Short mmCIF file of C-alpha atoms in Angstrom, two decimals:
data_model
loop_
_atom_site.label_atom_id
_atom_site.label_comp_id
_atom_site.label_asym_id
_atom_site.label_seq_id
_atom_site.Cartn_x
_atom_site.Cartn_y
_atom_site.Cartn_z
CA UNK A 1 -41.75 36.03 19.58
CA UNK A 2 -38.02 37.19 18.53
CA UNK A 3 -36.90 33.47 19.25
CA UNK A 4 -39.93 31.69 17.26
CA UNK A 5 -38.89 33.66 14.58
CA UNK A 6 -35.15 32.67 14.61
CA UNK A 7 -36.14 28.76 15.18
CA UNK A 8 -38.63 29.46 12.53
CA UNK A 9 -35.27 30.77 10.50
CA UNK A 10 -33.11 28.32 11.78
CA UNK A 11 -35.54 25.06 10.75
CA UNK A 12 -35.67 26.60 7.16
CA UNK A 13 -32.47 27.64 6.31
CA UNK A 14 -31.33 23.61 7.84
CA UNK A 15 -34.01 22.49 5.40
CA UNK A 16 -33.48 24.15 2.50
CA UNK A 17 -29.48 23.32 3.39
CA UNK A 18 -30.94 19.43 2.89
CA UNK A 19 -32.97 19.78 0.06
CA UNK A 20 -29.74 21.45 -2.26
CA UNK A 21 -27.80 19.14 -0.69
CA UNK A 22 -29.71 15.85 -1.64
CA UNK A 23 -30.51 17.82 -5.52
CA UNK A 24 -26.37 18.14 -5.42
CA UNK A 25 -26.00 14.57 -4.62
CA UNK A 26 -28.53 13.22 -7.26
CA UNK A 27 -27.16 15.55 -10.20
CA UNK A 28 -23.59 14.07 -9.52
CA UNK A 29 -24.80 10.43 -9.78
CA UNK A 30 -26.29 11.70 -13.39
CA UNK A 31 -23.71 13.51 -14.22
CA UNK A 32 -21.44 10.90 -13.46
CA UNK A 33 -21.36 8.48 -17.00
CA UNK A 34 -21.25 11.14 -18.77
CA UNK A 35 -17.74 12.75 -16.76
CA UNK A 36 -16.37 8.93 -17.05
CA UNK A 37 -17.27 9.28 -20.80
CA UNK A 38 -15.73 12.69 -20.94
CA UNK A 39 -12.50 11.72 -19.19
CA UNK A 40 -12.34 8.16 -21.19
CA UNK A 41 -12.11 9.80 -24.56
CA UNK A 42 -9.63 12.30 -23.58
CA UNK A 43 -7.42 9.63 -22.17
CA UNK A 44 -4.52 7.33 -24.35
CA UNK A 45 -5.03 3.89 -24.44
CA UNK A 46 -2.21 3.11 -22.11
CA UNK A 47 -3.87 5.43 -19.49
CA UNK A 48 -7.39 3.57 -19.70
CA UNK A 49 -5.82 0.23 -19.30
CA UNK A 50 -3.59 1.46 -16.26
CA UNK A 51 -5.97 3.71 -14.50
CA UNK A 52 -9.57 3.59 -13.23
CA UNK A 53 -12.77 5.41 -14.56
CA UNK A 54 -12.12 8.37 -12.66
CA UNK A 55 -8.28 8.89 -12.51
CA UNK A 56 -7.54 11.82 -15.20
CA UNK A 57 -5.44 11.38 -17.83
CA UNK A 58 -1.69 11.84 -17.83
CA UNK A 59 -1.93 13.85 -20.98
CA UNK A 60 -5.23 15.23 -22.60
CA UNK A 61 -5.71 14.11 -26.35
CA UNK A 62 -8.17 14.70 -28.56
CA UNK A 63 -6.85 11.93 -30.95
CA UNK A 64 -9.44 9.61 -29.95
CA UNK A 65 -12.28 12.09 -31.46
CA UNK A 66 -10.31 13.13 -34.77
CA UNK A 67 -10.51 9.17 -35.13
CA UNK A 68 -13.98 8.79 -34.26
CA UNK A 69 -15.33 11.62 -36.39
CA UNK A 70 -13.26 10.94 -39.57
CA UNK A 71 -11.57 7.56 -39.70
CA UNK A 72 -13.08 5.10 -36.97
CA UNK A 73 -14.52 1.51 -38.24
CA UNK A 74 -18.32 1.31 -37.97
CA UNK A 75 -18.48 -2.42 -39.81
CA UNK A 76 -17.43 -2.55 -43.27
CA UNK A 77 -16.53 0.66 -43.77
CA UNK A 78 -13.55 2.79 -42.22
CA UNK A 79 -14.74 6.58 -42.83
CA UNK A 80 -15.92 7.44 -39.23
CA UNK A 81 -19.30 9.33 -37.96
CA UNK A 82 -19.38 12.13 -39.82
CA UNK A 83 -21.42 10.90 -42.82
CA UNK A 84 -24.00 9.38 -39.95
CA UNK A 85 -24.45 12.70 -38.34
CA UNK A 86 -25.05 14.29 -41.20
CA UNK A 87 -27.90 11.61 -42.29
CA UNK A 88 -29.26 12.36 -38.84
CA UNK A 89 -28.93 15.75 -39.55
CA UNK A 90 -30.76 15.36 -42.99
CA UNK A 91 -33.40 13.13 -41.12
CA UNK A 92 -34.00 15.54 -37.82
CA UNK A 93 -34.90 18.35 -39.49
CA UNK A 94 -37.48 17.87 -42.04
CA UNK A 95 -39.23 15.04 -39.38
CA UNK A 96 -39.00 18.11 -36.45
CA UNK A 97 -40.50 20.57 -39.26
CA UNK A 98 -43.28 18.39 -40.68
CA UNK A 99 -44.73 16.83 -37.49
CA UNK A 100 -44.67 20.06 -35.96
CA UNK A 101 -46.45 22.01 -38.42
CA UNK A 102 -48.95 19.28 -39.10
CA UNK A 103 -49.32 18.92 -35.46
CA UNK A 104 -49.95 22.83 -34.77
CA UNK A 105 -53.01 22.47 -37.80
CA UNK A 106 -54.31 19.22 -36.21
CA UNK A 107 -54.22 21.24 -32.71
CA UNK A 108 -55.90 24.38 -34.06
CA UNK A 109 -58.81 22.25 -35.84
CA UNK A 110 -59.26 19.67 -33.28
CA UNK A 111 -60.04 23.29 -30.79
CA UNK A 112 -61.09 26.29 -32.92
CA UNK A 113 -62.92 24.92 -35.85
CA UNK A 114 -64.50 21.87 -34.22
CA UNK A 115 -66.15 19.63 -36.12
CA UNK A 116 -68.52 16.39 -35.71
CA UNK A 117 -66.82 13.21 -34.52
CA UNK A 118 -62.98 15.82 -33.52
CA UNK A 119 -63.44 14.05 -29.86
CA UNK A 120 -63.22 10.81 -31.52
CA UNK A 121 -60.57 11.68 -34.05
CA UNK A 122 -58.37 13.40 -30.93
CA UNK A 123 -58.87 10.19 -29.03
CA UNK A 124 -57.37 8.11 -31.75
CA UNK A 125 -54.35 10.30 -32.21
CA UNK A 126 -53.57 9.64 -28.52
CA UNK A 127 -54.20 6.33 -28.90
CA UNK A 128 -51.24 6.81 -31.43
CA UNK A 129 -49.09 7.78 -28.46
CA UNK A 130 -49.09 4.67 -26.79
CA UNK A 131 -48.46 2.60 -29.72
CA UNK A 132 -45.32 0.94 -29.24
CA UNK A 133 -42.37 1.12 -32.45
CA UNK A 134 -42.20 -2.25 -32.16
CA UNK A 135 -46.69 -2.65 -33.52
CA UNK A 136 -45.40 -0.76 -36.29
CA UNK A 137 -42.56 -2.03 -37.39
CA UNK A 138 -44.10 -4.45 -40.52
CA UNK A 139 -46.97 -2.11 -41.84
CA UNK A 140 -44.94 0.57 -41.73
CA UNK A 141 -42.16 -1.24 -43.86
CA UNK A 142 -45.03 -2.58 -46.42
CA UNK A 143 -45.99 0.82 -46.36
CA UNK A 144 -42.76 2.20 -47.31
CA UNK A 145 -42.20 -0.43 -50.26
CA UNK A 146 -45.53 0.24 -51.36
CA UNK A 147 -44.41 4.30 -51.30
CA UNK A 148 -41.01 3.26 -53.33
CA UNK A 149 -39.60 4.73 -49.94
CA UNK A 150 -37.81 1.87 -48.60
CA UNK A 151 -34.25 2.05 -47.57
CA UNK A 152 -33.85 6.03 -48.18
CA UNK A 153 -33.86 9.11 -45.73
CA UNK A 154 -36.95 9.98 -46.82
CA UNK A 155 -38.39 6.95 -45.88
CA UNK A 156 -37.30 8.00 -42.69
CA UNK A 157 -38.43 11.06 -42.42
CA UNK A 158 -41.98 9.83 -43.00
CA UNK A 159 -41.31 7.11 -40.24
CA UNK A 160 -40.80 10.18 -38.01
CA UNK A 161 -43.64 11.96 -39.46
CA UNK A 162 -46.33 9.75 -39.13
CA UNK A 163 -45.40 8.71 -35.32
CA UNK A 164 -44.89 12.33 -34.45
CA UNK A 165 -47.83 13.70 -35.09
CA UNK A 166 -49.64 12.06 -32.70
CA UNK A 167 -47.33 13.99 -30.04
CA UNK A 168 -47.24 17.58 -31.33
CA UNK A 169 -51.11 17.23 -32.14
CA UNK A 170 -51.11 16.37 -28.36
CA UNK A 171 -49.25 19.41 -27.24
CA UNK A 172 -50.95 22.16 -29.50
CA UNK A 173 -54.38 20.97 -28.83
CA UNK A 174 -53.23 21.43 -25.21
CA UNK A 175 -51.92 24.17 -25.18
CA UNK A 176 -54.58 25.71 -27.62
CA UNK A 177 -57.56 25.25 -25.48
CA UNK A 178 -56.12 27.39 -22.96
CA UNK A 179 -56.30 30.34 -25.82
CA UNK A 180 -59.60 31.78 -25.34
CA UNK A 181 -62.46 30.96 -28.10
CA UNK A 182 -63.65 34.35 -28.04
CA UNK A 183 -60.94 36.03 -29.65
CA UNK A 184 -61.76 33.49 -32.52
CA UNK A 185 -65.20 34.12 -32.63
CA UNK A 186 -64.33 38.25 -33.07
CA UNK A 187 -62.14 37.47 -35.82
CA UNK A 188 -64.45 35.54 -37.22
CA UNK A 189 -66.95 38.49 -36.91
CA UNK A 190 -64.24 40.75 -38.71
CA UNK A 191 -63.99 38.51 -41.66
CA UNK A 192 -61.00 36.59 -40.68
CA UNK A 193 -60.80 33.19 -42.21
CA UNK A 194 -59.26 30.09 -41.36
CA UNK A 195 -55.75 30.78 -42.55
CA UNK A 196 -55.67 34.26 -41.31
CA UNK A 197 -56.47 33.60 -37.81
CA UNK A 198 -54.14 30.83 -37.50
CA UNK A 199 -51.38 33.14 -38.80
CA UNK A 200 -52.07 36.37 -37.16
CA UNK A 201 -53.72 34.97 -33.97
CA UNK A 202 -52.33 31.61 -32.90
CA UNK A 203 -49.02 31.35 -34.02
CA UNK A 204 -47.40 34.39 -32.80
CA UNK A 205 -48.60 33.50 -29.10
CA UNK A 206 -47.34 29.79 -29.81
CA UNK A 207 -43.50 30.39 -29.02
CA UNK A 208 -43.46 27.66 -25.76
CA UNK A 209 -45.45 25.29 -26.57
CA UNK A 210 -43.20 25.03 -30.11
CA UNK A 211 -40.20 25.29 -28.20
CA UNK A 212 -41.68 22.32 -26.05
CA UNK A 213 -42.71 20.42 -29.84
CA UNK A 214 -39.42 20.75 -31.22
CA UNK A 215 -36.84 20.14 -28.33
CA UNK A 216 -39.20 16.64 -28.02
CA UNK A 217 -39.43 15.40 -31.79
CA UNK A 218 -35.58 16.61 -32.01
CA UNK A 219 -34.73 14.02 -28.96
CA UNK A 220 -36.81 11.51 -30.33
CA UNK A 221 -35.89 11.42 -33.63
CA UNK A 222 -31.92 12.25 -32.79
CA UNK A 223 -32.10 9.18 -30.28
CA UNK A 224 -34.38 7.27 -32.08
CA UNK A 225 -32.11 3.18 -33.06
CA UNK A 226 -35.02 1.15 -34.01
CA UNK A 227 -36.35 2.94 -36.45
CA UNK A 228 -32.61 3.76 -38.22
CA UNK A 229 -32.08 0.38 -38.08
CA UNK A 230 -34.98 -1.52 -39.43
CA UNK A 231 -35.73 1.38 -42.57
CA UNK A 232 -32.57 2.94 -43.41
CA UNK A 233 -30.06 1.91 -46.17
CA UNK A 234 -26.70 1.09 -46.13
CA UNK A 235 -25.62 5.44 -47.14
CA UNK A 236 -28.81 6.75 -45.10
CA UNK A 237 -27.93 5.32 -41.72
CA UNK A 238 -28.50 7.84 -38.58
CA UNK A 239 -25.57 8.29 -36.12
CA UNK A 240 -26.98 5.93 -33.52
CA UNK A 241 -26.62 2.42 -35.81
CA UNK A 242 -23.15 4.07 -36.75
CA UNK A 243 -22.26 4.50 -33.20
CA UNK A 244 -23.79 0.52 -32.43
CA UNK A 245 -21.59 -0.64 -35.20
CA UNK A 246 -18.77 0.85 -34.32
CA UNK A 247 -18.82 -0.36 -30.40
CA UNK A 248 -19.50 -3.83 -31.93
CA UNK A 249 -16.63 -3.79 -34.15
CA UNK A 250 -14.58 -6.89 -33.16
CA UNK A 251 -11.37 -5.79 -35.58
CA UNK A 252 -8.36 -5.31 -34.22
CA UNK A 253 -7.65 -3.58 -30.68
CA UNK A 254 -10.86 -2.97 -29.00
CA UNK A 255 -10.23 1.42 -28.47
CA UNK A 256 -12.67 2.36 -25.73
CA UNK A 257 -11.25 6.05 -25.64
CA UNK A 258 -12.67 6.03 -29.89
CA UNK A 259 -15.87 4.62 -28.58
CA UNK A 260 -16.77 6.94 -25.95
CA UNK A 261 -15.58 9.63 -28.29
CA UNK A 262 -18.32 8.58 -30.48
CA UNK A 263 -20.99 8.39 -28.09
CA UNK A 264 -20.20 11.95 -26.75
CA UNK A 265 -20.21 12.93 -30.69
CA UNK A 266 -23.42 11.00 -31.09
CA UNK A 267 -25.41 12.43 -27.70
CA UNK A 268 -23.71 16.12 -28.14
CA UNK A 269 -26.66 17.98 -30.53
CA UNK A 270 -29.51 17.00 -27.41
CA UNK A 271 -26.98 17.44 -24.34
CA UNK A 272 -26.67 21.38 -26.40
CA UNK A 273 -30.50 21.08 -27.11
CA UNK A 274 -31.17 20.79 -23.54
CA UNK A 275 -28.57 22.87 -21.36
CA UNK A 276 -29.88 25.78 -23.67
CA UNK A 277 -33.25 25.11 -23.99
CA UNK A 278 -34.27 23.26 -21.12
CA UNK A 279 -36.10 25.81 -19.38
CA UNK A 280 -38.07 27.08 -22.06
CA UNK A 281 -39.01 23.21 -22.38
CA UNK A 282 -40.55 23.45 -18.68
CA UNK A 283 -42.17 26.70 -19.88
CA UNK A 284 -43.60 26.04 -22.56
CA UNK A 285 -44.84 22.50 -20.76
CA UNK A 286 -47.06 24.68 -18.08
CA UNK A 287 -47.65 28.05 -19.93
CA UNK A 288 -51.36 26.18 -21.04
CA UNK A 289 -52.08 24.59 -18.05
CA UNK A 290 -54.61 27.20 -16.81
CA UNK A 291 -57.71 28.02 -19.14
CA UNK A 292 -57.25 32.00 -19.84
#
């Protein structure tokens, strides 16, 4: 018995030995543009054209970053990426807020307060999350002229809007039906109304699946190039065209060191996003999986 329990032992500890050792493996090959980024934009020019991806640099400078953030050339104009993060800034936050609030109402309707033909309507707004940017790409500009809203960040932020709603509705209708209809139906009884119970009942057990909401619209929208590109103006571009204009800058010396400097600027709000977050995103992701 003694020695079935040691192999027993034995084969576990040698497989769970494997299993951290192939997760190990696979987060290094991940991990591993991002470290060349890293160590290319701390590097000098002369130490990227002598040296290979991984070699670390002679002498750590953060030159290459002061450049990209304040001075670097993103096609005409010489003033860096901090004027595009801030657009994406301006753009992220009012999209994030918006879609999720509007998403939260759609997913508190669509399962508390249903109403003839709310199957039909939910099936549409998934529909909506398989539509690909690329359908909507010419009504949504006529739409936009039509709205006076072409070329401006608010423009964008209805872009963002109207495409994200179809995800957060998604997630809080989810994650809604899990939330018993009973406790609805007492509220109800105690003259709660529609407002009310949404306030003091469903939001304040919300927290993960609006963690979940806003960590995904913030990616999307932070990431988002096709979008930026086809609807903003030339002062209300987002930080990805800047950093696609800047790589395809063909002035002067080509500065890899200032380009990965700008991508690491450019990807650094969802790499935070996600190393603190992250596992409140997987939370909130299964906390309404089971019907309570």
């Amino acid at each position: 018995m003694a020695n079935m329990v040691r192999r027993h032992t034995t084969s576990a500890r040698l497989w769970r030995a494997g299993l951290y050792t192939l997760l190990i493996v696979a987060a290094l090959v991940y991990l591993l543009p991002l470290v060349v980024m890293l160590l290319t934009s701390l590097k000098p020019l002369d130490d990227i054209r002598a040296g290979g991806l991984l070699s670390l640099p002679s002498t750590i400078s953060f030159e290459a970053w002061s450049k990209a953030w304040s001075s670097a050339c993103t096609g005409m104009r010489c003033d860096g990426m901090s004027g595009y993060f801030l657009n994406s800034i301006a753009i992220v936050v009012p999209a994030v807020a918006i879609s999720s609030c509007v998403g939260a109402l759609n997913g508190y309707v669509l399962t508390k307060w249903r109403f003839r033909g709310a199957n039909l309507c939910f099936a549409l707004l998934l529909f909506g999350c398989f539509v690909p940017f690329q359908v909507v790409l010419m009504p949504m500009a006529r739409t936009l002229g039509w709205l006076g809203l072409a070329s401006s960040t608010s423009g964008l932020v209805l872009v963002h809007v109207v495409y994200g709603i179809a995800f957060t509705t998604l997630f809080f209708r989810n994650y809604y039906v899990s939330i018993p209809d009973e406790m609805i139906a007492a509220a109800k009884l105690d003259g709660a109304g529609f407002w009310r119970i949404f306030w003091r009942i469903l939001l304040p057990v919300s927290g993960p699946i609006i963690t979940v909401t806003v960590i995904w619209q913030f990616t999307q929208i932070w990431n988002d190039f096709l979008f930026g590109v086809s609807f903003a103006g030339f002062d209300s571009q987002p930080v990805t065209v800047a950093l696609n204009n800047m790589v395809n800058t063909s002035t002067g010396v080509k500065e890899y060191n200032v380009d990965m400097a700008a991508a690491m600027i450019a990807a650094l709000p969802t790499l935070v996003v996600y190393v603190l977050a992250g596992k409140y995103f997987v939370r909130g992701l299964t906390a309404g999986s089971v019907k309570g």
